[in-house]
């Protein structure tokens, strides 16, 4: 088997079969009668998205490659021309792409500093060996950093710190059972906390910006930085506590051994004080945060602020990042995939397929606004289990739900927030990319992850069904 096949983790025959399934979906859609109220182009736009979901979930080829291929098929089905506005290339590029490119640089700059490590060891000093509080403090530290940097590197960073500074040391000094439970609680808790922190601000995740961009395109308005914080922070913080309670209840922990605490104190002392480099990064991040919050009144663009902050890292005399470091930090697969999904989703909207989906399903149901919000709150976490690709979940669900809002008397912002939460994470599916950043350390099993995620999932459903709409109404949407 070639290295590429090994990387895909699937045999050549199975990979070809999966591609065949995706092609079959498109071919069958082509020959099926076009439903009343839907154009041929609209029907094929939906087929391309469904085909894409199959390819992105099973990944017989890299997700970005399959996305590019499907995007380039749109003109052949009359969905979009290659050029023009709207068009294939025009819909690929948006402020989301530039925000993602800036966010990778911001994350890289922060991870070069002592700041995350200093936060962890300061909080560890407070816990004084209490294992449950140690898990909580790690989760708080992860969430705070993740509110301003991408989830994946944030999870990778704190998982690495937890392994080297606590889990591996406790495995040597403590009991095997306690070390195992502490490892499970910390690693699962960090994965959850990264995503909840990422929901506190729009800057916490590229998927938040993608959601806001699509909300603006399909509902005619967006959510400001400060309003997002007012709406999402209470829900994210409540869920953070629920996640903590779930992992420490399921994975029983006692006190961390004295030997481990001494080793942690020694490691923390060796980090040293923040130096000039660290302070430069902190100052630039502080300026960006102030500008993001001020955008509620100034109208400044959140993406432009992120790009300006990125530029500051390269200025002579500041020199926080080199071009080589920045290029190495950019995850081009994510950039390309989100651009492709935006383009295909734009075709669904342009051809009226989103409106048709709404009219053919929920639009025919005489139900209350609360029932629709509650049904969405319950359905999206379940959909996330079969669509474990965040951008695809946003594209396929936000367009019809945004159209549903005015008809049902519910702000489209409510649905956008529910979708953003679920696009960023699943508490039940261990194979989600963010969760896999902790799974690779070998501390938990898939069944254990699912078990720990039941309570947070139920809590998220309840919070979205009950307090989300009032929070959205509080800020005037």
XYZ file of C-alpha atoms in Angstrom:
477
model
C 0.000 0.000 0.000
C 1.354 3.457 -0.880
C 2.040 6.138 1.715
C -0.937 8.095 0.439
C -3.244 5.115 0.932
C -1.912 4.647 4.428
C -2.533 8.303 5.128
C -6.123 7.940 4.023
C -6.468 4.846 6.224
C -8.636 3.123 3.622
C -7.968 0.550 0.915
C -7.773 1.649 -2.712
C -10.937 -0.260 -3.597
C -12.936 1.330 -0.818
C -11.702 4.786 -1.695
C -12.756 4.324 -5.324
C -16.122 2.970 -4.183
C -16.722 6.044 -2.020
C -15.917 8.328 -4.934
C -18.345 6.228 -6.996
C -21.092 6.851 -4.418
C -20.531 10.602 -4.664
C -20.623 10.481 -8.465
C -23.755 8.318 -8.357
C -25.545 10.936 -6.244
C -24.891 13.550 -8.914
C -25.878 11.245 -11.794
C -29.089 10.096 -10.109
C -30.028 13.694 -9.288
C -29.496 14.618 -12.951
C -31.986 11.993 -14.184
C -34.558 12.336 -11.403
C -37.566 14.542 -12.177
C -37.114 18.101 -10.954
C -39.503 18.735 -8.034
C -42.188 21.381 -8.447
C -40.936 24.800 -7.432
C -37.269 23.874 -7.892
C -35.169 24.496 -10.989
C -32.792 21.947 -12.506
C -29.834 24.091 -11.433
C -31.210 24.259 -7.887
C -31.662 20.492 -7.799
C -28.086 19.951 -8.915
C -26.744 22.491 -6.415
C -28.296 20.422 -3.614
C -26.878 17.233 -5.172
C -23.373 18.697 -5.256
C -23.580 19.620 -1.571
C -24.851 16.148 -0.599
C -22.142 14.560 -2.709
C -19.629 16.823 -0.994
C -20.788 15.761 2.456
C -20.245 12.105 1.490
C -16.706 12.881 0.301
C -15.864 15.106 3.288
C -17.134 12.607 5.856
C -15.412 9.552 4.321
C -12.410 11.439 2.847
C -11.312 9.085 0.036
C -9.323 12.084 -1.210
C -8.315 15.191 0.782
C -11.356 17.317 1.625
C -9.992 20.434 -0.036
C -9.416 18.565 -3.325
C -12.930 17.110 -3.455
C -14.318 20.546 -2.593
C -12.418 22.186 -5.445
C -13.565 19.503 -7.890
C -17.241 19.867 -6.946
C -17.023 23.655 -7.033
C -15.683 23.539 -10.590
C -18.650 21.379 -11.697
C -21.200 24.127 -10.997
C -21.053 25.869 -14.391
C -21.709 22.532 -16.106
C -25.071 22.298 -14.359
C -25.981 25.931 -14.938
C -25.628 26.848 -11.268
C -22.978 29.553 -11.599
C -20.639 30.809 -14.318
C -16.947 30.673 -13.489
C -16.637 34.454 -13.678
C -19.062 37.159 -12.697
C -20.857 38.197 -9.527
C -22.232 35.854 -8.415
C -19.858 33.293 -9.833
C -17.705 30.339 -8.820
C -14.561 32.342 -8.094
C -16.327 35.390 -6.663
C -18.206 33.267 -4.136
C -15.033 31.427 -3.140
C -13.400 34.630 -1.892
C -14.911 36.434 1.088
C -13.869 38.132 4.301
C -13.903 34.669 5.914
C -10.845 33.601 3.911
C -8.880 36.658 4.990
C -9.938 36.270 8.624
C -8.750 32.658 8.599
C -5.407 33.687 7.097
C -4.994 36.335 9.800
C -6.076 34.017 12.609
C -3.334 31.496 11.828
C -0.716 34.229 12.258
C -2.278 35.487 15.490
C -2.301 31.950 16.862
C 1.302 31.337 15.809
C 2.441 34.541 17.521
C 0.701 33.692 20.782
C 2.033 30.153 20.836
C 5.607 31.506 20.577
C 5.182 33.260 23.935
C 5.257 32.062 27.537
C 1.716 33.362 28.072
C -0.261 30.071 27.827
C 2.249 28.218 30.013
C 2.296 31.021 32.603
C -1.503 30.952 32.777
C -1.537 27.198 33.394
C 1.102 27.217 36.115
C -0.480 30.217 37.851
C -3.810 28.416 37.984
C -2.152 25.187 39.086
C -0.650 27.038 42.035
C -4.174 27.986 43.110
C -5.500 24.390 43.051
C -2.882 23.099 45.559
C -3.184 19.509 44.365
C -6.989 19.279 44.107
C -7.433 17.166 40.976
C -10.971 18.354 40.217
C -9.936 21.997 40.467
C -6.864 21.222 38.363
C -9.111 19.979 35.560
C -11.287 23.086 35.912
C -8.301 25.432 35.808
C -6.913 23.759 32.696
C -10.301 24.109 31.052
C -10.553 27.782 32.025
C -7.051 28.498 30.694
C -7.835 26.694 27.439
C -11.136 28.557 27.015
C -9.553 31.972 27.684
C -6.847 31.500 25.051
C -9.270 29.879 22.590
C -11.537 32.926 22.741
C -8.953 34.703 20.572
C -7.069 31.956 18.709
C -8.076 28.951 16.602
C -9.403 25.904 18.431
C -7.109 23.247 16.949
C -3.724 24.720 17.902
C -5.122 25.813 21.256
C -6.240 22.247 22.009
C -2.905 20.864 20.833
C -0.998 23.324 23.037
C -2.863 22.659 26.286
C -3.043 18.919 25.678
C 0.740 18.920 25.306
C 1.203 20.959 28.495
C -1.169 18.660 30.411
C 0.658 15.555 29.250
C 4.162 16.754 30.023
C 3.497 18.719 33.207
C 0.844 16.619 34.956
C -0.287 13.341 33.413
C 3.123 11.802 32.701
C 4.422 12.941 36.102
C 1.357 11.572 37.905
C 1.726 8.272 36.059
C 5.167 7.935 37.695
C 4.247 9.178 41.173
C 0.553 8.438 41.723
C -1.656 5.362 41.498
C -2.325 3.904 38.049
C -6.113 4.264 38.364
C -5.966 7.897 39.477
C -3.450 8.790 36.760
C -5.678 7.142 34.140
C -8.812 8.974 35.305
C -6.965 12.277 35.562
C -5.686 11.807 32.007
C -9.196 11.133 30.701
C -10.740 14.082 32.542
C -8.018 16.514 31.488
C -7.838 15.504 27.841
C -11.587 15.374 27.214
C -12.078 18.546 29.260
C -9.454 20.421 27.226
C -11.118 19.408 23.937
C -14.490 20.653 25.197
C -13.064 23.851 26.696
C -11.288 24.856 23.495
C -14.535 24.830 21.553
C -16.541 26.593 24.260
C -13.860 29.279 24.520
C -13.937 29.581 20.748
C -17.638 30.472 20.948
C -17.186 33.357 23.389
C -16.076 35.808 20.682
C -16.449 35.833 16.886
C -12.637 35.838 16.704
C -12.447 32.516 18.548
C -13.101 30.438 15.450
C -13.032 30.877 11.687
C -16.374 29.040 11.611
C -17.921 31.886 13.628
C -16.864 34.358 10.945
C -18.151 32.016 8.238
C -21.501 31.830 10.041
C -21.713 35.625 10.305
C -20.772 36.045 6.641
C -23.488 33.634 5.512
C -25.980 35.213 7.905
C -25.324 38.574 6.288
C -25.684 37.123 2.796
C -28.912 35.273 3.530
C -30.670 37.325 6.216
C -29.485 40.826 5.377
C -27.861 41.542 8.750
C -24.997 40.303 10.876
C -24.124 40.217 14.593
C -21.583 42.697 15.985
C -18.571 41.580 18.021
C -19.921 42.776 21.378
C -23.438 41.498 20.703
C -21.991 38.070 19.891
C -20.189 38.064 23.238
C -23.365 39.066 25.104
C -25.342 36.280 23.420
C -22.805 33.468 23.341
C -20.602 33.965 26.404
C -23.306 33.044 28.979
C -24.186 29.845 27.103
C -20.546 28.915 26.510
C -19.611 29.486 30.169
C -22.564 27.458 31.467
C -21.633 24.643 29.099
C -18.005 24.879 30.240
C -19.129 24.203 33.823
C -21.393 21.350 32.701
C -18.501 19.829 30.730
C -16.253 20.052 33.797
C -18.851 18.460 36.072
C -19.395 15.680 33.540
C -15.733 14.703 33.159
C -14.889 14.836 36.886
C -18.049 12.923 37.814
C -17.512 10.172 35.248
C -13.748 9.924 35.721
C -13.276 9.961 39.489
C -10.214 11.900 40.615
C -8.619 12.404 44.023
C -5.682 14.573 45.089
C -2.632 14.881 42.872
C 0.429 13.359 44.548
C 2.880 15.616 46.405
C 5.705 14.474 44.128
C 3.736 15.570 41.085
C 2.921 18.967 42.612
C 6.594 19.573 43.449
C 7.554 18.701 39.868
C 4.890 21.086 38.555
C 6.092 23.925 40.792
C 9.667 23.387 39.625
C 8.617 23.359 35.978
C 6.534 26.496 36.443
C 9.409 28.358 38.105
C 11.734 27.489 35.232
C 9.518 29.275 32.713
C 10.586 32.662 34.039
C 8.943 36.067 33.772
C 7.316 37.481 30.670
C 9.952 39.139 28.508
C 9.817 41.907 25.927
C 8.718 39.541 23.162
C 5.775 38.307 25.241
C 4.753 41.857 26.100
C 4.794 42.918 22.440
C 2.400 40.103 21.555
C 0.169 40.954 24.524
C 0.068 44.624 23.528
C -0.937 43.863 19.939
C -3.595 41.377 21.065
C -4.948 43.935 23.529
C -5.194 46.536 20.747
C -7.071 44.054 18.565
C -9.504 43.141 21.347
C -10.206 46.830 22.058
C -10.764 47.447 18.347
C -13.084 44.430 18.049
C -15.182 45.572 21.001
C -15.198 49.165 19.748
C -16.450 47.945 16.350
C -19.884 47.762 17.973
C -19.919 51.578 17.701
C -17.241 52.389 15.127
C -18.477 49.932 12.502
C -14.915 48.714 11.868
C -14.712 45.383 10.103
C -13.608 42.476 12.358
C -11.613 40.884 9.542
C -9.809 44.144 8.732
C -8.839 44.457 12.407
C -7.450 40.900 12.377
C -5.452 41.580 9.197
C -4.107 44.848 10.636
C -3.071 43.009 13.809
C -1.305 40.390 11.737
C 0.586 43.107 9.858
C 1.815 44.598 13.150
C 3.558 41.326 14.006
C 5.860 41.817 10.987
C 6.770 45.498 11.457
C 10.484 46.308 11.857
C 11.292 46.675 15.513
C 8.400 44.390 16.477
C 9.392 41.325 14.443
C 7.149 38.863 16.268
C 6.758 36.631 13.216
C 8.847 35.795 10.178
C 7.249 35.037 6.839
C 8.532 31.467 7.028
C 6.897 30.957 10.441
C 3.631 32.405 9.202
C 3.483 30.253 6.075
C 4.208 27.157 8.173
C 1.285 28.012 10.483
C -1.361 28.318 7.741
C -3.529 25.216 7.325
C -4.316 25.543 3.639
C -6.730 22.602 3.641
C -9.068 24.549 5.943
C -8.782 27.709 3.852
C -9.570 25.877 0.612
C -12.406 23.791 2.051
C -14.226 26.786 3.521
C -13.883 28.676 0.239
C -15.310 25.716 -1.715
C -18.228 25.272 0.679
C -19.008 28.996 0.444
C -19.086 28.776 -3.340
C -21.375 25.722 -3.432
C -23.623 27.211 -0.739
C -23.845 30.397 -2.790
C -25.124 28.314 -5.693
C -27.804 26.757 -3.492
C -28.981 30.230 -2.465
C -28.743 31.762 -5.953
C -30.871 29.017 -7.514
C -33.580 29.250 -4.853
C -32.843 25.765 -3.546
C -32.633 26.961 0.065
C -36.086 28.523 -0.103
C -37.423 25.366 -1.730
C -35.928 23.184 1.028
C -37.642 25.312 3.649
C -40.978 25.348 1.840
C -40.901 21.594 1.195
C -40.125 20.711 4.821
C -40.585 22.943 7.832
C -42.479 25.586 5.910
C -45.434 23.196 5.561
C -45.630 22.578 9.295
C -47.999 24.693 11.365
C -45.870 24.854 14.491
C -44.981 27.564 16.992
C -41.781 29.553 16.908
C -40.632 27.873 20.131
C -41.223 24.430 18.610
C -39.066 25.287 15.585
C -36.227 26.635 17.751
C -36.450 23.635 20.083
C -36.501 21.193 17.167
C -33.434 22.905 15.667
C -31.653 22.811 19.037
C -32.226 19.058 19.246
C -31.682 18.196 15.576
C -28.383 20.025 14.953
C -26.264 18.036 17.475
C -27.639 14.846 15.907
C -26.945 16.104 12.379
C -23.396 16.889 13.518
C -22.855 13.175 14.117
C -23.399 12.413 10.439
C -21.891 15.674 9.096
C -18.637 15.967 11.060
C -17.389 18.777 8.822
C -18.197 22.174 10.320
C -18.273 24.274 7.113
C -20.610 21.792 5.422
C -22.987 21.840 8.408
C -23.111 25.639 8.251
C -23.754 25.703 4.509
C -26.470 23.075 4.412
C -28.406 24.273 7.457
C -27.984 28.040 7.753
C -29.396 28.972 4.355
C -32.859 27.377 4.833
C -32.989 28.256 8.538
C -32.131 31.902 7.883
C -35.076 32.017 5.475
C -37.286 30.363 8.059
C -36.697 33.053 10.687
C -38.951 35.874 9.452
C -41.706 33.432 8.453
C -41.780 31.923 11.947
C -41.272 35.163 13.839
C -37.796 34.111 15.020
C -34.629 36.101 14.372
C -32.268 34.335 11.983
C -29.569 35.154 14.560
C -31.014 32.443 16.824
C -30.488 29.764 14.205
C -27.054 31.156 13.296
C -25.849 30.801 16.898
C -27.189 27.248 17.216
C -25.449 26.312 13.972
C -22.165 27.958 15.004
C -22.071 26.071 18.311
C -22.658 22.761 16.577
C -20.304 23.472 13.680
C -17.475 24.160 16.114
C -17.848 21.014 18.171
C -19.594 17.794 18.977
C -19.523 16.541 22.552
C -20.287 12.996 21.408
C -18.092 12.267 18.395
C -14.486 11.596 19.288
C -13.318 11.541 15.665
C -13.990 15.264 15.225
C -10.714 16.937 14.269
C -10.475 19.068 17.414
C -11.194 16.107 19.680
C -8.581 14.030 17.884
C -5.932 16.512 19.016
C -6.281 15.019 22.510
C -7.134 11.453 21.439
C -3.676 11.058 19.915
C -2.186 11.112 23.419
C -3.905 7.786 24.163
C -5.710 8.801 27.345
C -9.324 8.081 26.410
C -11.404 5.769 24.239
C -14.246 6.691 21.867
C -16.892 5.163 24.120
C -15.607 7.172 27.092
C -15.738 10.380 25.082
C -19.335 9.658 24.046
C -20.320 8.924 27.650
C -18.785 12.170 28.919
C -20.547 14.161 26.207
C -24.129 13.101 26.933
C -24.746 15.659 29.708
C -23.143 18.603 27.825
C -25.132 17.743 24.687
C -28.427 17.687 26.583
C -27.488 20.920 28.358
C -26.677 22.596 25.032
C -30.025 21.512 23.581
C -31.885 22.931 26.598
C -29.962 26.220 26.634
C -30.470 26.777 22.917
C -34.174 25.992 23.198
C -34.810 28.231 26.209
C -32.448 31.152 26.873
C -30.904 31.750 23.445
C -33.876 33.549 21.892
C -34.269 35.903 24.913
C -30.517 36.703 24.772
C -30.798 37.488 21.050
C -33.820 39.674 21.765
C -31.949 41.427 24.591
C -29.446 42.903 22.133
C -32.143 43.852 19.642
C -32.109 41.197 16.896
